[in-house]
Coordinates of C-alpha atoms (C1' of nucleotides) in Angstrom, one line a residue:
Chain A
X1074 CA 5.5 75.7 1.0
X1075 CA 1.9 75.1 2.0
X1076 CA -0.8 75.1 -0.6
X1077 CA -2.3 78.5 -1.1
X1078 CA -5.4 79.0 1.0
X1079 CA -8.4 80.3 -0.9
X1080 CA -9.1 84.0 -0.2
X1081 CA -11.0 84.2 3.1
X1082 CA -14.3 85.9 2.8
X1083 CA -14.5 89.5 3.9
X1084 CA -17.8 88.9 5.5
X1085 CA -17.6 87.3 8.9
X1086 CA -21.0 85.7 8.3
X1087 CA -22.2 84.8 4.9
X1088 CA -25.8 84.0 3.9
X1089 CA -26.9 80.7 5.4
X1090 CA -26.8 78.7 2.2
X1091 CA -23.6 80.2 0.9
X1092 CA -20.9 77.7 0.1
X1093 CA -17.3 78.5 -0.9
X1094 CA -16.4 80.8 1.9
X1095 CA -13.7 79.1 3.9
X1096 CA -14.1 78.7 7.6
X1097 CA -11.5 77.7 10.1
X1098 CA -12.1 74.9 12.7
X1099 CA -13.5 76.0 16.0
X1100 CA -16.9 77.2 17.2
X1101 CA -18.3 79.9 15.1
X1102 CA -19.5 83.1 16.8
X1103 CA -23.1 82.3 15.8
X1104 CA -24.3 78.9 15.0
X1105 CA -24.6 78.3 11.2
X1106 CA -26.9 75.4 11.4
X1107 CA -30.3 74.6 12.9
X1108 CA -33.0 72.0 12.4
X1109 CA -35.1 74.4 10.3
X1110 CA -32.2 75.1 7.9
X1111 CA -31.4 71.5 7.6
X1112 CA -35.0 70.6 6.8
X1113 CA -35.2 73.3 4.1
X1114 CA -32.0 72.3 2.6
X1115 CA -33.0 68.6 2.6
X1116 CA -36.3 69.5 0.9
X1117 CA -34.5 71.4 -1.8
X1118 CA -32.0 68.6 -2.4
X1119 CA -34.8 66.1 -2.6
X1120 CA -36.7 68.2 -5.1
X1121 CA -33.7 68.8 -7.3
X1122 CA -31.8 65.4 -7.0
X1123 CA -34.4 63.0 -5.6
X1124 CA -33.9 60.8 -2.5
X1125 CA -30.8 59.2 -4.1
X1126 CA -29.2 62.7 -4.0
X1127 CA -30.0 63.2 -0.3
X1128 CA -26.8 62.1 1.3
X1129 CA -25.3 63.6 4.5
X1130 CA -22.3 64.8 2.4
X1131 CA -24.6 66.5 -0.2
X1132 CA -26.7 68.0 2.5
X1133 CA -23.7 69.4 4.3
X1134 CA -22.3 70.8 1.1
X1135 CA -25.5 72.6 0.3
X1136 CA -25.3 74.2 3.7
X1137 CA -21.7 75.1 3.4
X1138 CA -20.5 72.9 6.3
X1139 CA -18.6 69.7 6.8
X1140 CA -20.7 66.6 7.0
X1141 CA -19.8 66.0 10.6
X1142 CA -21.2 69.4 11.6
X1143 CA -24.7 68.0 10.9
X1144 CA -24.3 65.7 13.8
X1145 CA -24.4 68.6 16.3
X1146 CA -28.1 69.1 15.3
X1147 CA -29.4 65.6 14.3
X1148 CA -28.6 62.2 15.6
X1149 CA -28.6 60.4 12.3
X1150 CA -29.8 60.6 8.7
X1151 CA -33.1 59.0 9.8
X1152 CA -33.5 62.0 12.1
X1153 CA -33.2 64.2 9.0
X1154 CA -35.9 62.2 7.3
X1155 CA -38.1 62.6 10.3
X1156 CA -37.7 66.4 10.1
X1157 CA -38.7 66.3 6.5
X1158 CA -41.7 64.1 7.2
X1159 CA -43.0 66.4 9.9
X1160 CA -42.7 69.3 7.6
X1161 CA -44.8 67.5 4.9
X1162 CA -47.4 66.5 7.5
X1163 CA -48.2 70.2 7.9
X1164 CA -49.0 70.4 4.2
X1165 CA -51.7 67.8 4.4
X1166 CA -55.2 69.4 4.1
X1167 CA -57.2 68.9 7.3
X1168 CA -59.1 72.2 7.0
X1169 CA -62.4 70.6 5.9
X1170 CA -62.9 68.8 9.2
X1171 CA -65.5 70.6 11.2
X1172 CA -66.4 72.7 8.2
X1173 CA -67.6 70.4 5.5
X1174 CA -69.6 67.2 6.1
X1175 CA -67.6 64.2 7.4
X1176 CA -67.3 62.3 4.2
X1177 CA -66.2 65.3 2.2
X1178 CA -63.6 66.2 4.8
X1179 CA -62.2 62.6 4.8
X1180 CA -62.1 62.7 1.0
X1181 CA -60.1 66.0 1.0
X1182 CA -57.7 64.8 3.7
X1183 CA -57.0 61.4 2.1
X1184 CA -56.4 62.8 -1.4
X1185 CA -54.1 65.5 -0.2
X1186 CA -52.3 63.1 2.1
X1187 CA -51.7 60.7 -0.8
X1188 CA -50.6 63.5 -3.1
X1189 CA -48.1 64.9 -0.7
X1190 CA -46.5 61.6 0.1
X1191 CA -46.6 60.1 -3.4
X1192 CA -43.6 62.4 -4.1
X1193 CA -41.9 61.2 -0.9
X1194 CA -42.4 57.5 -0.7
X1195 CA -39.0 56.8 0.8
X1196 CA -40.3 58.4 3.9
X1197 CA -43.1 55.9 4.3
X1198 CA -41.0 53.2 6.0
X1199 CA -39.8 55.9 8.4
X1200 CA -43.3 57.1 9.2
X1201 CA -44.5 53.6 9.8
X1202 CA -42.2 53.2 12.8
X1203 CA -42.3 56.8 13.9
X1204 CA -43.4 57.5 17.4
X1205 CA -45.7 60.5 17.0
X1206 CA -44.2 62.2 20.1
X1207 CA -41.2 63.1 17.9
X1208 CA -43.3 64.7 15.2
X1209 CA -45.4 67.6 16.5
X1210 CA -46.9 68.6 13.1
X1211 CA -47.8 65.0 12.4
X1212 CA -49.5 64.8 15.8
X1213 CA -51.4 68.0 15.1
X1214 CA -52.7 66.4 11.9
X1215 CA -54.0 63.4 13.8
X1216 CA -55.6 65.7 16.4
X1217 CA -57.6 67.5 13.7
X1218 CA -58.7 64.3 12.1
X1219 CA -59.6 62.6 15.4
X1220 CA -61.7 65.7 16.4
X1221 CA -63.4 65.6 13.0
X1222 CA -64.4 61.9 13.5
X1223 CA -65.6 62.4 17.0
X1224 CA -67.7 65.5 16.1
X1225 CA -69.2 63.4 13.3
X1226 CA -70.6 61.0 15.8
X1227 CA -67.9 58.3 15.4
X1228 CA -67.7 55.9 18.3
X1229 CA -64.5 56.8 20.2
X1230 CA -63.1 53.3 20.5
X1231 CA -63.1 52.9 16.7
X1232 CA -61.6 56.3 15.7
X1233 CA -57.9 55.3 15.8
X1234 CA -58.5 52.0 14.1
X1235 CA -60.4 53.8 11.3
X1236 CA -57.6 56.4 10.9
X1237 CA -54.9 53.7 10.9
X1238 CA -56.8 51.8 8.2
X1239 CA -57.3 54.9 6.0
X1240 CA -53.6 55.8 6.5
X1241 CA -52.6 52.3 5.4
X1242 CA -54.6 52.7 2.3
X1243 CA -53.1 56.1 1.6
X1244 CA -49.5 55.0 2.0
X1245 CA -50.0 52.0 -0.2
X1246 CA -51.7 54.2 -2.8
X1247 CA -48.8 56.7 -2.6
X1248 CA -46.5 53.9 -3.9
X1249 CA -48.9 53.0 -6.6
X1250 CA -48.7 56.6 -8.0
X1251 CA -45.0 56.0 -8.6
X1252 CA -45.5 52.8 -10.5
X1253 CA -44.5 52.7 -14.2
X1254 CA -47.5 52.7 -16.6
X1255 CA -46.7 49.3 -18.1
X1256 CA -46.3 47.6 -14.7
X1257 CA -49.1 45.2 -15.5
X1258 CA -47.8 44.2 -19.0
X1259 CA -47.2 40.4 -18.7
X1260 CA -45.0 40.4 -21.8
X1261 CA -44.2 36.9 -23.0
X1262 CA -46.2 35.4 -20.1
X1263 CA -49.4 37.0 -21.2
X1264 CA -51.0 33.8 -22.6
X1265 CA -50.4 32.0 -19.3
X1266 CA -52.5 34.5 -17.5
X1267 CA -55.6 35.1 -19.8
X1268 CA -58.0 36.5 -17.2
X1269 CA -55.5 39.0 -15.8
X1270 CA -54.4 40.1 -19.3
X1271 CA -58.0 40.6 -20.4
X1272 CA -58.8 42.6 -17.3
X1273 CA -55.7 44.8 -17.8
X1274 CA -56.7 45.4 -21.5
X1275 CA -60.3 46.1 -20.6
X1276 CA -59.2 48.8 -18.1
X1277 CA -56.9 50.3 -20.7
X1278 CA -59.8 50.7 -23.1
X1279 CA -61.5 52.9 -20.6
X1280 CA -58.4 55.1 -20.9
X1281 CA -58.8 57.3 -17.9
X1282 CA -56.1 59.9 -17.5
X1283 CA -54.7 58.1 -14.5
X1284 CA -55.6 54.5 -13.6
X1285 CA -54.0 55.0 -10.2
X1286 CA -56.6 57.7 -9.5
X1287 CA -59.4 55.4 -10.4
X1288 CA -58.2 52.7 -8.1
X1289 CA -57.6 55.2 -5.3
X1290 CA -61.1 56.7 -5.7
X1291 CA -62.7 53.2 -5.8
X1292 CA -61.0 52.1 -2.6
X1293 CA -61.5 55.4 -0.8
X1294 CA -65.2 55.6 -1.5
X1295 CA -65.6 52.1 -0.2
X1296 CA -63.8 53.0 3.0
X1297 CA -65.8 56.2 3.4
X1298 CA -69.1 54.4 2.9
X1299 CA -68.1 51.5 5.1
X1300 CA -66.9 53.7 7.9
X1301 CA -69.7 56.2 7.6
X1302 CA -72.1 53.4 8.6
X1303 CA -70.3 53.2 12.0
X1304 CA -71.4 56.7 13.0
X1305 CA -74.0 57.1 15.7
Chain B
X490 CA 9.2 34.0 0.5
X491 CA 5.4 33.9 -0.4
X492 CA 2.9 33.7 2.4
X493 CA 1.9 30.1 3.0
X494 CA -1.2 29.2 1.1
X495 CA -4.0 27.6 3.2
X496 CA -4.1 23.8 2.8
X497 CA -6.1 23.1 -0.4
X498 CA -9.2 21.0 0.1
X499 CA -8.9 17.4 -0.8
X500 CA -12.4 17.5 -2.3
X501 CA -12.6 18.9 -5.8
X502 CA -16.3 20.0 -5.2
X503 CA -17.7 20.6 -1.8
X504 CA -21.4 20.7 -0.9
X505 CA -23.1 23.8 -2.4
X506 CA -23.4 25.9 0.8
X507 CA -20.0 24.9 2.3
X508 CA -17.6 27.7 3.0
X509 CA -14.0 27.4 3.8
X510 CA -13.0 25.1 1.0
X511 CA -10.6 27.1 -1.2
X512 CA -11.3 27.5 -4.9
X513 CA -8.8 28.7 -7.5
X514 CA -9.9 31.4 -10.0
X515 CA -11.3 30.2 -13.3
X516 CA -14.5 28.6 -14.4
X517 CA -15.6 25.7 -12.2
X518 CA -16.4 22.4 -13.9
X519 CA -20.0 22.7 -12.7
X520 CA -21.7 26.1 -11.9
X521 CA -21.9 26.6 -8.2
X522 CA -24.5 29.3 -8.2
X523 CA -28.0 29.6 -9.7
X524 CA -31.0 31.9 -9.0
X525 CA -32.7 29.3 -6.9
X526 CA -29.7 28.9 -4.6
X527 CA -29.3 32.6 -4.4
X528 CA -33.0 33.0 -3.4
X529 CA -32.8 30.4 -0.8
X530 CA -29.6 31.8 0.7
X531 CA -31.1 35.3 0.7
X532 CA -34.2 34.1 2.6
X533 CA -32.1 32.3 5.2
X534 CA -30.0 35.4 5.6
X535 CA -33.1 37.6 6.0
X536 CA -34.6 35.3 8.5
X537 CA -31.4 35.1 10.6
X538 CA -30.0 38.6 10.3
X539 CA -32.9 40.7 8.9
X540 CA -32.7 42.9 5.9
X541 CA -29.8 44.9 7.3
X542 CA -27.8 41.7 7.2
X543 CA -28.7 41.1 3.5
X544 CA -25.6 42.5 1.8
X545 CA -24.1 41.2 -1.4
X546 CA -20.9 40.3 0.6
X547 CA -22.9 38.4 3.3
X548 CA -24.9 36.6 0.6
X549 CA -21.8 35.6 -1.3
X550 CA -20.2 34.4 1.9
X551 CA -23.1 32.2 2.8
X552 CA -22.8 30.7 -0.6
X553 CA -19.1 30.2 -0.4
X554 CA -18.2 32.4 -3.3
X555 CA -16.7 35.9 -3.9
X556 CA -19.3 38.7 -4.1
X557 CA -18.5 39.4 -7.7
X558 CA -19.6 35.9 -8.6
X559 CA -23.2 36.8 -7.8
X560 CA -23.2 39.2 -10.8
X561 CA -23.0 36.3 -13.2
X562 CA -26.6 35.4 -12.1
X563 CA -28.2 38.6 -11.1
X564 CA -27.9 42.1 -12.4
X565 CA -28.0 43.9 -9.1
X566 CA -29.0 43.7 -5.5
X567 CA -32.5 44.8 -6.5
X568 CA -32.6 41.8 -8.7
X569 CA -32.0 39.6 -5.6
X570 CA -34.9 41.4 -3.9
X571 CA -37.1 40.6 -6.9
X572 CA -36.3 36.9 -6.6
X573 CA -37.2 37.0 -3.0
X574 CA -40.4 38.8 -3.6
X575 CA -41.5 36.4 -6.3
X576 CA -40.8 33.5 -4.0
X577 CA -42.9 35.0 -1.3
X578 CA -45.8 35.7 -3.7
X579 CA -46.1 32.0 -4.2
X580 CA -46.8 31.7 -0.5
X581 CA -49.8 33.9 -0.6
X582 CA -53.0 31.9 -0.2
X583 CA -55.3 32.2 -3.3
X584 CA -56.7 28.7 -3.0
X585 CA -60.1 29.9 -1.8
X586 CA -60.9 31.7 -5.1
X587 CA -63.4 29.6 -7.0
X588 CA -64.0 27.3 -3.9
X589 CA -65.3 29.5 -1.2
X590 CA -67.7 32.5 -1.7
X591 CA -66.0 35.6 -3.1
X592 CA -66.0 37.6 0.1
X593 CA -64.4 34.7 2.1
X594 CA -61.8 34.2 -0.7
X595 CA -60.8 37.9 -0.7
X596 CA -60.6 37.8 3.1
X597 CA -58.3 34.7 3.1
X598 CA -56.1 36.2 0.3
X599 CA -55.8 39.7 1.9
X600 CA -54.9 38.4 5.4
X601 CA -52.3 36.0 4.1
X602 CA -50.9 38.6 1.7
X603 CA -50.5 41.0 4.6
X604 CA -49.0 38.4 6.9
X605 CA -46.4 37.3 4.4
X606 CA -45.2 40.8 3.6
X607 CA -45.4 42.2 7.1
X608 CA -42.2 40.3 7.7
X609 CA -40.7 41.6 4.5
X610 CA -41.6 45.3 4.3
X611 CA -38.3 46.3 2.8
X612 CA -39.6 44.6 -0.4
X613 CA -42.7 46.8 -0.7
X614 CA -40.9 49.7 -2.4
X615 CA -39.5 47.2 -4.9
X616 CA -42.9 45.5 -5.6
X617 CA -44.5 48.8 -6.2
X618 CA -42.3 49.5 -9.2
X619 CA -42.0 45.9 -10.2
X620 CA -43.1 45.1 -13.8
X621 CA -45.0 41.8 -13.3
X622 CA -43.4 40.4 -16.4
X623 CA -40.3 39.8 -14.4
X624 CA -42.1 38.0 -11.6
X625 CA -43.9 34.9 -12.8
X626 CA -45.2 33.7 -9.5
X627 CA -46.5 37.1 -8.6
X628 CA -48.2 37.1 -12.0
X629 CA -49.8 33.7 -11.2
X630 CA -51.2 35.2 -8.0
X631 CA -52.8 38.0 -9.9
X632 CA -54.3 35.6 -12.4
X633 CA -55.9 33.6 -9.7
X634 CA -57.4 36.6 -8.0
X635 CA -58.6 38.1 -11.3
X636 CA -60.3 34.9 -12.3
X637 CA -61.9 34.8 -8.8
X638 CA -63.3 38.3 -9.3
X639 CA -64.5 37.6 -12.8
X640 CA -66.3 34.4 -11.8
X641 CA -67.9 36.2 -8.9
X642 CA -69.6 38.5 -11.4
X643 CA -67.3 41.5 -11.1
X644 CA -67.4 43.9 -14.1
X645 CA -64.2 43.3 -16.0
X646 CA -63.2 47.0 -16.3
X647 CA -63.2 47.4 -12.5
X648 CA -61.3 44.2 -11.6
X649 CA -57.7 45.6 -11.8
X650 CA -58.7 48.8 -10.0
X651 CA -60.2 46.8 -7.2
X652 CA -57.2 44.6 -6.9
X653 CA -54.8 47.6 -6.9
X654 CA -56.9 49.2 -4.2
X655 CA -56.9 46.1 -2.0
X656 CA -53.2 45.7 -2.6
X657 CA -52.5 49.3 -1.5
X658 CA -54.4 48.6 1.7
X659 CA -52.5 45.4 2.3
X660 CA -49.1 46.9 1.8
X661 CA -49.8 49.9 4.0
X662 CA -51.2 47.5 6.6
X663 CA -48.1 45.3 6.4
X664 CA -46.0 48.3 7.5
X665 CA -48.5 49.0 10.4
X666 CA -47.8 45.5 11.7
X667 CA -44.2 46.4 12.3
X668 CA -45.0 49.6 14.2
X669 CA -43.9 49.8 17.8
X670 CA -46.7 49.4 20.4
X671 CA -46.4 52.9 21.8
X672 CA -46.3 54.6 18.4
X673 CA -49.3 56.8 19.3
X674 CA -48.0 57.9 22.7
X675 CA -47.9 61.7 22.4
X676 CA -45.7 62.0 25.5
X677 CA -45.2 65.5 26.7
X678 CA -47.4 66.8 23.9
X679 CA -50.4 64.9 25.0
X680 CA -52.3 67.8 26.5
X681 CA -52.0 69.7 23.2
X682 CA -53.9 66.9 21.4
X683 CA -56.7 66.0 23.7
X684 CA -59.1 64.4 21.2
X685 CA -56.3 62.2 19.8
X686 CA -55.0 61.2 23.2
X687 CA -58.6 60.3 24.4
X688 CA -59.2 58.2 21.4
X689 CA -55.9 56.3 21.8
X690 CA -56.6 55.7 25.5
X691 CA -60.2 54.5 24.6
X692 CA -58.8 52.0 22.1
X693 CA -56.3 50.7 24.7
X694 CA -59.1 50.1 27.1
X695 CA -60.6 47.6 24.7
X696 CA -57.3 45.8 24.9
X697 CA -57.5 43.6 21.9
X698 CA -54.5 41.3 21.4
X699 CA -53.4 43.3 18.4
X700 CA -54.7 46.8 17.5
X701 CA -53.1 46.4 14.1
X702 CA -55.4 43.4 13.4
X703 CA -58.5 45.4 14.5
X704 CA -57.6 48.2 12.1
X705 CA -56.9 45.8 9.3
X706 CA -60.2 43.9 9.8
X707 CA -62.1 47.2 9.9
X708 CA -60.6 48.4 6.7
X709 CA -60.8 45.1 4.9
X710 CA -64.4 44.5 5.7
X711 CA -65.3 48.0 4.5
X712 CA -63.5 47.3 1.2
X713 CA -65.1 43.9 0.8
X714 CA -68.6 45.3 1.5
X715 CA -68.0 48.3 -0.8
X716 CA -66.6 46.2 -3.7
X717 CA -69.1 43.4 -3.2
X718 CA -71.8 45.9 -4.2
X719 CA -70.2 46.3 -7.6
X720 CA -70.8 42.7 -8.6
X721 CA -73.4 42.0 -11.3
Chain C
dA1028 C1' -21.4 74.6 22.1
dC1029 C1' -20.4 74.0 17.4
dC1030 C1' -17.4 73.9 13.8
dT1031 C1' -13.2 71.3 10.7
dG1032 C1' -10.6 67.4 9.0
dA1033 C1' -9.1 62.9 9.2
dA1034 C1' -10.3 58.4 9.8
dC1035 C1' -13.2 54.1 10.1
dA1036 C1' -15.9 50.4 8.7
dC1037 C1' -18.6 49.6 5.6
dC1038 C1' -21.5 49.5 0.7
dG1039 C1' -22.7 47.8 -4.3
dT1040 C1' -20.5 47.2 -8.5
dT1041 C1' -16.8 46.6 -12.2
dC1042 C1' -13.3 44.3 -14.6
dA1043 C1' -9.0 41.9 -15.8
dA1044 C1' -7.3 37.4 -15.3
dG1045 C1' -7.8 32.5 -15.0
dT1046 C1' -9.7 27.9 -16.5
Chain D
dA872 C1' -19.5 30.6 -19.1
dC873 C1' -18.4 31.4 -14.4
dC874 C1' -15.3 31.8 -11.0
dT875 C1' -11.3 34.9 -8.0
dG876 C1' -9.1 39.0 -6.4
dA877 C1' -8.2 43.7 -6.6
dA878 C1' -10.0 48.0 -7.2
dC879 C1' -13.4 52.0 -7.4
dA880 C1' -16.4 55.4 -5.9
dC881 C1' -19.1 55.9 -2.7
dC882 C1' -21.9 55.6 2.2
dG883 C1' -23.1 57.2 7.3
dT884 C1' -20.8 58.1 11.4
dT885 C1' -17.1 59.0 15.0
dC886 C1' -13.8 61.7 17.2
dA887 C1' -9.8 64.6 18.4
dA888 C1' -8.6 69.3 17.8
dG889 C1' -9.7 74.0 17.6
dT890 C1' -12.1 78.4 19.1

DNA sequence: ACCTGAACACCGTTCAAGT
DNA sequence: ACCTGAACACCGTTCAAGT
């Protein structure tokens, strides 16, 4: 006697995210999955369980399909991460370019860029190697920033280098946001590094709400000032 | 009839890195493993097979032990990465601090820091969350840099923030070094992002040996200039 | 074309047993 | 204390079979 099959759903097509309803093998009348749905499900999973919880199995489960079904829509897990990255790139604030002065626009862009990706640092290694051709929203962000630099009188041959440098700083700073508060506590080795320990203590006395924000501001303002001098 | 056992080695203790010589279960008369040997083997493995090849199984194999033996000396694979990171930190050039002028010393430090870690970007997420108390050589690097900043007249409460900002830039730039050359090729989307495409083409015309070095130099010089103004 | 289900070749880590 | 060997609970990915 075969194991009793769970009661088949009365509805031929359930809501996209519904799990539990059994489905036989074979092509469904309408596709259940698409890249948008996969992206949304991945973002929800990341937000609820973190990047450790983002596995192909968990992603499939949240979409109510078998893991292998995902491979009809993405080539790999890295492909999923690329979809997520491009979605996030669209959330970075580039609206100030062409509206506010150049330095204010860069400030807004860089802070929002850092804030968005500080919650998604596992994507940073992916972005670093990511050909922009595969990420249209990321590309649109670059276009807006490039136009902003050009219209501000930036010499064209230096624009990409300046953006790359700012981006490097933003990505590194995004990691810093995730660092534990006591990362600079030397512990039992403190007496061997007196200058460092004194400087750490001195900074703590200032007790800003977030030391990581102080460092980011310090570096960003230096970059803005330095790059601002390049404009014609 | 039991399977024939492989011929037991005539030597009671082989050379440390030798594999193939069989060893019975039980505590060996002298410990085979230690953290230094594990670190060295890990570095060799990374250099020959890359970080994908650095698995606990492969590491154990190169040391001639069972994978579980590693756990008598490290708590986890992350612990191995920490050992590697601290080894690399000792290779970063801080010798110019206190010898050359401040700006030249920062330049030397930042370039060598980037160069060392651009070959080891998978460590960057680990470093970001790494309490310095567990990494003595990394801590020694911070001490040298901090002393250099202090002796150059840097206000003490800003030293750590400035180092953190420089480090963020260095880590981000280390990733950029690994990017493929055509990362900014917009492909079929080129006509939708004219400003970006023009700026990318314009930079290519300058044909520097390494665009990543141009961007790093541009950002680093801005940071050095900006931070230099903070000195008393 | 797009799904299921079984299978593959891994992973890092744990733990009893041995000396 | 420090090793072996077996086992565990995963991973991402492939592929034949089904509609």
